XYZ file of C-alpha atoms in Angstrom:
551
model
C 80.768 126.518 79.236
C 78.952 124.864 82.128
C 78.299 121.205 82.731
C 75.852 119.530 80.337
C 74.455 116.389 81.962
C 73.148 115.119 78.641
C 76.633 115.408 77.153
C 78.047 113.443 80.074
C 75.465 110.714 79.600
C 76.242 110.617 75.892
C 79.925 110.288 76.737
C 79.174 107.467 79.156
C 77.305 105.629 76.410
C 80.211 105.733 73.956
C 82.426 102.648 73.642
C 85.120 102.391 76.279
C 88.379 100.717 75.409
C 89.418 97.927 77.743
C 92.728 98.430 79.508
C 94.514 95.859 81.617
C 97.357 96.128 84.075
C 99.622 93.939 81.974
C 99.290 96.406 79.077
C 101.821 98.590 80.874
C 104.645 96.236 81.840
C 105.879 94.964 85.168
C 108.000 98.038 85.908
C 105.131 100.507 85.430
C 103.943 102.169 88.654
C 100.348 103.076 89.465
C 99.721 105.364 92.410
C 97.635 108.197 93.800
C 98.544 111.745 94.709
C 97.883 114.301 97.420
C 99.403 117.490 98.838
C 100.193 118.760 102.321
C 97.877 121.776 102.538
C 95.040 119.938 100.796
C 95.289 116.788 102.906
C 97.066 117.145 106.228
C 95.206 119.678 108.333
C 96.727 120.069 111.820
C 97.704 123.563 110.739
C 98.409 124.770 114.262
C 99.564 121.511 115.830
C 102.944 120.150 116.880
C 104.992 123.217 116.022
C 103.979 123.800 112.414
C 104.520 127.366 111.252
C 102.069 129.335 109.088
C 102.219 129.241 105.305
C 101.029 131.831 102.817
C 97.928 129.700 102.252
C 96.982 129.820 105.940
C 96.888 133.604 105.927
C 95.225 133.731 102.508
C 92.292 131.544 103.530
C 91.834 132.614 107.150
C 92.278 136.378 106.937
C 90.253 136.762 103.725
C 87.883 133.797 103.395
C 86.160 135.410 100.417
C 89.110 134.143 98.365
C 87.658 130.635 98.677
C 84.395 129.552 97.013
C 82.853 128.181 100.220
C 84.928 130.339 102.625
C 86.697 127.212 103.904
C 90.381 126.605 104.619
C 92.943 123.863 105.120
C 93.150 124.082 108.912
C 91.739 120.573 109.117
C 91.571 119.695 105.401
C 90.863 115.939 105.467
C 92.946 115.356 108.611
C 95.537 113.158 106.920
C 97.943 114.194 109.689
C 95.959 112.105 112.161
C 94.447 109.613 109.719
C 97.513 108.694 107.666
C 97.619 105.114 108.968
C 94.016 104.570 107.903
C 94.697 106.191 104.540
C 97.747 104.022 103.900
C 95.677 100.919 104.655
C 93.089 102.067 102.107
C 95.797 102.634 99.495
C 97.100 99.141 100.129
C 93.607 97.678 99.892
C 93.075 99.446 96.571
C 96.284 97.943 95.220
C 98.096 101.257 94.733
C 101.860 100.778 94.487
C 102.913 104.372 95.144
C 101.783 107.508 96.932
C 102.865 110.955 95.842
C 102.624 113.448 98.695
C 104.236 116.767 99.524
C 106.198 117.874 102.544
C 104.994 121.030 104.242
C 108.018 123.320 104.413
C 106.640 125.246 107.436
C 105.884 121.988 109.252
C 109.538 121.027 109.448
C 111.072 124.529 109.342
C 108.516 126.873 110.955
C 110.895 129.808 110.563
C 111.603 128.993 106.940
C 115.276 128.211 107.452
C 117.541 126.250 109.787
C 118.306 129.297 111.917
C 114.604 129.381 112.830
C 114.827 125.896 114.273
C 113.958 122.389 113.126
C 110.567 121.082 114.189
C 111.227 117.471 115.190
C 107.493 116.747 115.466
C 107.145 117.578 111.797
C 110.123 115.402 110.908
C 108.600 112.581 112.939
C 105.289 112.823 111.086
C 106.914 112.365 107.693
C 109.170 109.602 108.999
C 106.099 107.799 110.294
C 104.205 108.299 107.033
C 107.124 107.059 104.934
C 107.637 104.038 107.179
C 103.916 103.210 107.107
C 103.913 103.329 103.310
C 106.981 101.141 102.962
C 105.606 98.645 105.480
C 102.650 98.144 103.129
C 104.827 97.925 100.038
C 103.869 101.411 98.814
C 106.651 103.533 97.337
C 106.797 107.199 98.462
C 107.175 109.852 95.762
C 107.861 113.114 97.574
C 107.132 116.622 96.338
C 109.261 119.193 98.134
C 107.130 122.250 97.342
C 103.410 122.283 96.595
C 102.711 126.027 96.929
C 102.708 126.332 100.766
C 105.613 128.742 101.236
C 106.481 129.592 104.862
C 104.804 132.907 105.620
C 107.922 134.320 107.242
C 109.859 134.202 103.955
C 107.071 135.984 102.104
C 106.962 138.680 104.753
C 110.728 139.046 105.046
C 111.732 139.460 101.406
C 108.746 138.780 99.168
C 109.220 135.049 98.709
C 109.941 134.067 95.123
C 110.322 137.667 93.996
C 113.724 137.631 95.692
C 116.717 135.506 94.767
C 117.110 134.905 98.503
C 114.564 132.128 98.057
C 117.157 130.000 96.247
C 119.426 129.670 99.268
C 116.575 129.116 101.715
C 114.921 126.524 99.486
C 118.181 124.611 99.127
C 118.665 124.675 102.892
C 115.181 123.220 103.340
C 115.534 120.473 100.736
C 118.957 119.464 102.046
C 117.302 118.772 105.392
C 114.682 116.644 103.610
C 117.310 114.692 101.689
C 119.223 114.068 104.910
C 116.238 113.059 107.019
C 114.243 111.027 104.497
C 116.525 110.175 101.583
C 117.563 106.791 102.944
C 113.998 105.644 102.166
C 112.688 108.145 99.611
C 114.030 107.394 96.135
C 111.828 109.692 94.068
C 111.986 113.452 94.647
C 110.015 116.223 92.929
C 111.429 119.695 93.492
C 108.331 121.734 92.591
C 104.732 120.972 91.782
C 103.219 122.926 88.911
C 105.213 126.172 88.758
C 102.781 127.576 86.185
C 99.688 128.072 88.387
C 101.870 129.089 91.333
C 103.358 131.961 89.309
C 100.326 132.896 87.201
C 97.645 132.768 89.878
C 99.960 134.297 92.451
C 101.425 137.094 90.307
C 99.072 137.643 87.336
C 95.453 136.997 88.318
C 95.968 137.436 92.063
C 93.674 134.507 92.831
C 96.365 132.578 94.763
C 98.648 133.937 97.465
C 100.496 136.246 97.555
C 97.637 137.817 95.582
C 99.614 140.085 93.312
C 98.951 140.966 89.696
C 96.614 142.958 87.522
C 94.741 146.030 88.688
C 91.906 144.955 86.411
C 90.411 141.455 86.463
C 89.481 141.825 82.794
C 93.089 141.723 81.624
C 93.480 137.983 82.019
C 91.328 136.384 79.354
C 94.127 134.152 78.065
C 94.782 132.503 81.413
C 93.886 128.819 81.588
C 92.215 127.814 84.812
C 93.420 124.713 86.547
C 92.360 123.031 89.785
C 90.851 126.089 91.350
C 88.539 128.739 90.086
C 91.436 130.981 89.147
C 89.006 133.889 89.149
C 90.990 137.098 88.560
C 90.889 139.661 91.339
C 91.463 143.376 91.311
C 94.956 143.551 92.833
C 96.289 146.712 94.372
C 99.895 145.530 94.178
C 102.111 143.825 91.677
C 103.137 143.972 88.055
C 101.763 141.138 85.875
C 104.222 142.089 83.152
C 107.336 141.388 85.224
C 106.597 139.575 88.490
C 105.425 136.198 87.150
C 108.570 135.974 85.046
C 110.771 136.948 87.986
C 109.128 134.493 90.388
C 109.378 131.726 87.800
C 113.034 132.541 87.168
C 113.930 132.244 90.842
C 111.900 129.044 91.091
C 113.879 127.527 88.219
C 117.159 128.554 89.828
C 116.050 127.004 93.118
C 115.194 123.815 91.238
C 118.548 123.714 89.447
C 120.623 124.314 92.575
C 118.579 121.761 94.528
C 119.122 119.102 91.854
C 122.829 119.899 91.778
C 122.962 119.583 95.569
C 121.176 116.241 95.504
C 123.368 114.830 92.763
C 126.627 115.966 94.341
C 126.004 115.137 97.968
C 123.230 112.554 98.173
C 122.515 110.726 94.944
C 126.192 109.881 94.466
C 127.712 112.230 96.972
C 130.483 113.159 99.313
C 128.486 113.179 102.544
C 128.121 109.426 102.269
C 131.763 108.814 101.406
C 132.774 110.627 104.572
C 130.277 108.671 106.655
C 131.059 105.402 104.844
C 127.381 104.987 104.036
C 125.953 103.878 100.693
C 124.761 106.553 98.309
C 121.042 107.202 98.392
C 120.865 106.507 94.678
C 117.412 107.994 94.104
C 116.179 110.156 91.258
C 114.946 113.724 91.131
C 112.771 115.755 88.799
C 110.068 118.396 88.596
C 106.312 118.229 87.980
C 104.756 120.507 85.386
C 101.138 120.885 84.369
C 99.915 121.569 80.889
C 96.805 121.331 78.835
C 97.235 120.350 75.239
C 96.222 123.122 72.827
C 94.607 122.793 69.420
C 94.065 125.678 66.979
C 90.517 126.981 67.088
C 90.545 127.682 63.355
C 92.505 126.088 60.544
C 94.677 129.155 60.040
C 98.392 129.737 60.444
C 97.657 132.427 63.025
C 95.744 129.974 65.219
C 98.302 127.208 64.714
C 100.944 129.628 65.921
C 98.693 130.607 68.836
C 98.366 126.963 69.906
C 102.142 126.624 69.736
C 102.623 129.751 71.862
C 100.079 128.483 74.382
C 102.186 125.355 74.862
C 105.330 127.477 75.149
C 103.850 129.726 77.818
C 102.208 126.978 79.881
C 104.690 124.125 79.493
C 107.807 125.411 77.758
C 108.247 128.226 80.273
C 109.540 125.707 82.815
C 110.544 122.814 80.535
C 112.561 124.508 77.791
C 115.243 125.735 80.258
C 115.708 122.148 81.454
C 116.106 120.965 77.859
C 118.030 123.858 76.307
C 119.240 126.153 79.078
C 116.915 128.996 78.074
C 113.270 129.989 77.740
C 111.259 129.387 74.551
C 112.077 131.857 71.807
C 108.412 132.863 71.570
C 108.550 134.040 75.185
C 111.793 135.931 74.559
C 110.196 137.606 71.539
C 107.044 138.538 73.449
C 108.455 139.679 76.789
C 111.832 141.039 75.753
C 113.857 142.392 78.650
C 111.012 141.675 81.079
C 111.963 137.993 80.904
C 115.110 137.493 83.027
C 118.258 136.009 81.532
C 120.313 133.118 82.853
C 124.040 133.627 83.248
C 126.184 131.099 81.337
C 126.875 129.297 84.619
C 123.172 129.186 85.498
C 122.217 127.968 82.022
C 124.747 125.151 82.298
C 123.419 124.203 85.722
C 119.766 124.192 84.739
C 120.167 122.292 81.465
C 119.458 118.579 82.047
C 118.650 119.236 85.724
C 116.168 116.382 85.959
C 116.186 112.593 85.947
C 112.491 112.450 85.070
C 109.710 114.837 84.147
C 106.493 114.720 86.128
C 103.599 115.740 83.906
C 100.070 116.596 85.042
C 97.370 116.459 82.384
C 93.661 117.143 82.772
C 92.203 118.593 79.590
C 92.688 120.187 76.167
C 91.823 123.718 75.024
C 91.395 125.535 71.752
C 93.657 128.519 71.149
C 93.055 131.436 68.813
C 95.139 134.467 67.910
C 94.205 137.638 69.787
C 96.303 140.753 69.090
C 97.973 142.473 71.997
C 95.730 145.342 73.191
C 97.302 148.692 72.387
C 95.616 150.453 75.307
C 96.911 148.147 78.062
C 100.321 147.799 79.676
C 102.141 144.560 78.836
C 101.352 141.559 80.996
C 101.931 137.828 81.005
C 98.491 137.227 79.514
C 98.700 139.829 76.732
C 102.246 138.712 75.869
C 100.781 135.435 74.617
C 98.531 137.131 72.041
C 95.933 134.409 72.275
C 92.654 133.445 73.862
C 91.774 129.941 74.977
C 88.390 128.256 74.939
C 86.744 124.896 75.571
C 84.321 125.301 72.661
C 84.222 125.853 68.914
C 81.040 127.138 67.281
C 79.216 126.605 70.589
C 80.247 122.939 70.678
C 82.403 121.846 73.606
C 85.748 120.211 72.883
C 84.564 117.456 75.215
C 81.913 116.946 77.886
C 82.366 119.347 80.804
C 82.558 117.732 84.231
C 82.278 119.514 87.598
C 84.499 122.532 86.899
C 83.850 124.558 83.774
C 87.566 124.481 82.886
C 87.687 120.675 82.757
C 86.455 119.075 79.545
C 87.056 115.366 79.022
C 89.510 115.102 76.110
C 91.407 111.813 76.493
C 93.287 112.163 73.194
C 95.059 115.153 74.704
C 97.224 113.025 76.978
C 98.569 111.232 73.899
C 99.136 114.479 72.022
C 100.892 116.101 74.966
C 103.171 113.132 75.636
C 104.241 112.842 72.004
C 104.781 116.610 71.862
C 107.007 116.560 74.954
C 109.088 113.679 73.648
C 109.557 115.081 70.172
C 110.066 118.748 71.020
C 112.117 118.398 74.210
C 113.556 114.876 73.893
C 112.482 113.975 77.425
C 113.768 110.505 78.262
C 111.587 109.517 81.228
C 108.106 110.771 82.109
C 105.795 110.109 85.034
C 102.141 111.145 84.778
C 102.049 112.648 88.262
C 98.390 113.734 88.098
C 95.372 112.887 85.976
C 91.776 113.051 87.104
C 88.385 114.738 87.015
C 85.979 116.249 89.494
C 82.291 116.449 90.187
C 80.305 119.044 92.090
C 79.976 118.367 95.805
C 76.205 117.950 95.688
C 75.041 118.052 99.318
C 71.594 116.810 98.302
C 72.978 113.384 97.441
C 73.232 110.588 99.965
C 76.676 109.090 100.494
C 75.558 106.006 98.602
C 74.470 108.116 95.641
C 77.587 110.295 95.679
C 79.854 107.254 95.620
C 78.592 106.239 92.187
C 81.007 107.814 89.734
C 80.904 105.966 86.390
C 82.137 109.087 84.569
C 85.380 108.957 86.558
C 85.859 105.286 85.723
C 85.435 105.969 82.028
C 87.650 109.074 82.237
C 90.530 106.998 83.592
C 89.924 104.087 81.223
C 89.990 106.360 78.195
C 93.077 108.234 79.355
C 94.882 104.987 80.115
C 94.064 103.797 76.601
C 95.676 106.873 75.059
C 98.580 106.611 77.502
C 99.089 103.038 76.304
C 99.100 104.333 72.714
C 101.770 106.921 73.561
C 103.953 104.238 75.117
C 103.416 102.045 72.053
C 104.571 104.962 69.893
C 107.823 105.329 71.797
C 107.174 107.686 74.716
C 108.921 106.368 77.837
C 106.232 106.739 80.526
C 106.775 104.672 83.664
C 104.196 105.890 86.193
C 100.615 107.123 86.449
C 99.258 108.859 89.556
C 95.547 109.528 89.725
C 94.316 112.747 91.271
C 93.231 112.127 93.809
C 93.255 109.446 96.460
C 90.444 111.139 98.394
C 88.197 114.191 98.130
C 90.083 117.095 99.686
C 90.502 120.858 99.959
C 90.755 122.059 96.354
C 92.462 125.443 96.787
C 90.189 128.348 95.802
C 87.335 125.904 95.208
C 87.485 124.763 98.823
C 85.322 121.686 99.331
C 82.885 122.476 96.506
C 84.323 119.857 94.133
C 85.375 116.239 94.583
C 88.358 114.682 92.789
C 88.884 111.547 94.892
C 88.335 107.865 94.233
C 87.497 107.730 97.941
C 84.537 109.782 99.125
C 85.334 112.000 102.115
C 82.380 112.769 104.376
C 82.872 116.470 105.095
C 79.856 116.599 107.442
C 80.107 113.653 109.846
C 82.745 115.240 112.090
C 85.196 112.416 111.395
C 85.989 112.932 107.699
C 85.251 109.268 107.105
C 86.467 107.780 103.812
C 84.258 105.539 101.676
C 85.287 103.855 98.409
C 83.564 105.190 95.316
C 82.796 102.970 92.358
C 86.052 104.214 90.853
C 88.042 102.904 93.831
C 86.467 99.494 93.282
C 87.290 99.687 89.574
C 90.913 100.624 90.332
C 91.188 97.751 92.809
C 90.065 95.303 90.146
C 92.279 96.894 87.490
C 95.349 96.780 89.726
C 94.647 93.125 90.413
C 94.461 92.633 86.628
C 90.806 91.657 86.664
C 88.117 92.693 84.245
C 85.122 94.405 85.809
C 82.250 92.135 86.680
C 78.963 92.554 88.472
C 75.726 94.369 87.850
C 77.032 97.695 89.151
C 79.367 97.876 86.137
C 77.174 96.102 83.589
C 76.292 99.248 81.700
C 79.954 100.161 81.318
C 81.190 96.733 80.299
C 78.533 96.452 77.623
C 80.129 99.403 75.867
C 83.737 98.346 76.211
C 85.842 97.373 73.268
C 89.512 96.710 72.799
C 90.735 98.564 69.760
C 94.280 99.761 69.305
C 93.810 100.547 65.634
C 92.646 104.100 66.263
C 95.930 105.443 67.590
C 95.736 109.179 66.958
C 98.011 110.855 64.500
C 101.091 112.284 66.118
C 100.803 116.050 66.568
C 103.055 118.158 64.430
C 105.679 120.030 66.404
C 105.414 123.760 65.865
C 108.441 125.833 66.749
C 107.124 129.254 65.779
């Protein structure tokens, strides 16, 4: 379903619940998020090696909606000092960014040499953040695998990736861990594995030979448009890549805990332990049954298993969800007893990215098609029921505004997986990059303000109902390169001028709202009059907790 401007205006006119900073407690952290390939640019500067995304965008620009790439992105590499100042001015207490593996290890591993210029960049960024009182939250892998490892042994299709990943993260812990106290091993394994090995819309571009086999795939932050792939097996490769990713995560967490968090390296050097924490970031929609039938309730449960449980259940139980075992059989790899023990409880916190909610309905496995990740689920997802959208559609047709979903997802995660500490590591919405608008016009984003207000309200309700959430990172700090969507959509609270030759940042209305919110002030002024007239504070409508379905 495409964007309906009338629906968005109707949404804007509905009452907005007031949220205040002190609703969340003094130890709650508000920040913004970004990622190396989407933000940094400087792709061929100061010794950085190529990643799989460099080759994907440059050699075959048709993969990207506007044929753009991240060579320059929004030039955060050169503009980080300016960006940090803007974060400080907005009142943001934390910045979640990722380290580019090929920027510090161009050859993928230590034997290929350490790039000190890359190390220096991240040292400078971390120091600049801390100097402004902004806490760094560092993601170690946000999809930009060094190209050399993909070419040498197929990247995450080989268990060799576990050793090389651990070598890379050990260098990061050593170089930055004296100041970085919050580590995220992987960002969103689901789209990395599904778009890379099922739909073929992300590098390495493997998957189905027919783009029509992927109707159950949920799109997320990128068009995710299936391609006709000449190579790959969507019935085995996504599971294999995900398995190796989970092993890399588990061994990296074990390494950090043994040698850095409370470890031997610092005993030998008579230095204090780093004492940070480490986790993983997963993305999931919430899923509701399309019809009030047991088949569709089971389909919604399976959708959560395949999108979220795939990478969360092993951390909670030591194995994959039973529904995935039942569906994929021997195509889903098994953990050894030693691996299962290592992976269980291999996180201090769970990072959770939420954007929207989908309907799910039972769809039998096609008898005339080979098994694949998408057909294994036996479901189809949709943003509409009886031609009525689940919520107003914003810029991308996959993103409906469904604020209640963040509550439902948080309660589900707590009750099904007993997760003790959660950070919302991404939440946000986009609008089309309309080049006909002036900068002044494009900076007015009342829908984004209301989106965040409504989600914060439901987040507050989840906390009130016992979910231990301690951080919220908005996506994103600034408009940036949005993967296969290129620069065609804008997610930022700061407007990035893609045409002035300087990538100048300007605060949108949402940045002004966040500044006031983070200073614990109610919105005032004529520019927000229409919104404030519709605000109400009402905690009595806390949604019913979702029932946990284990089938």
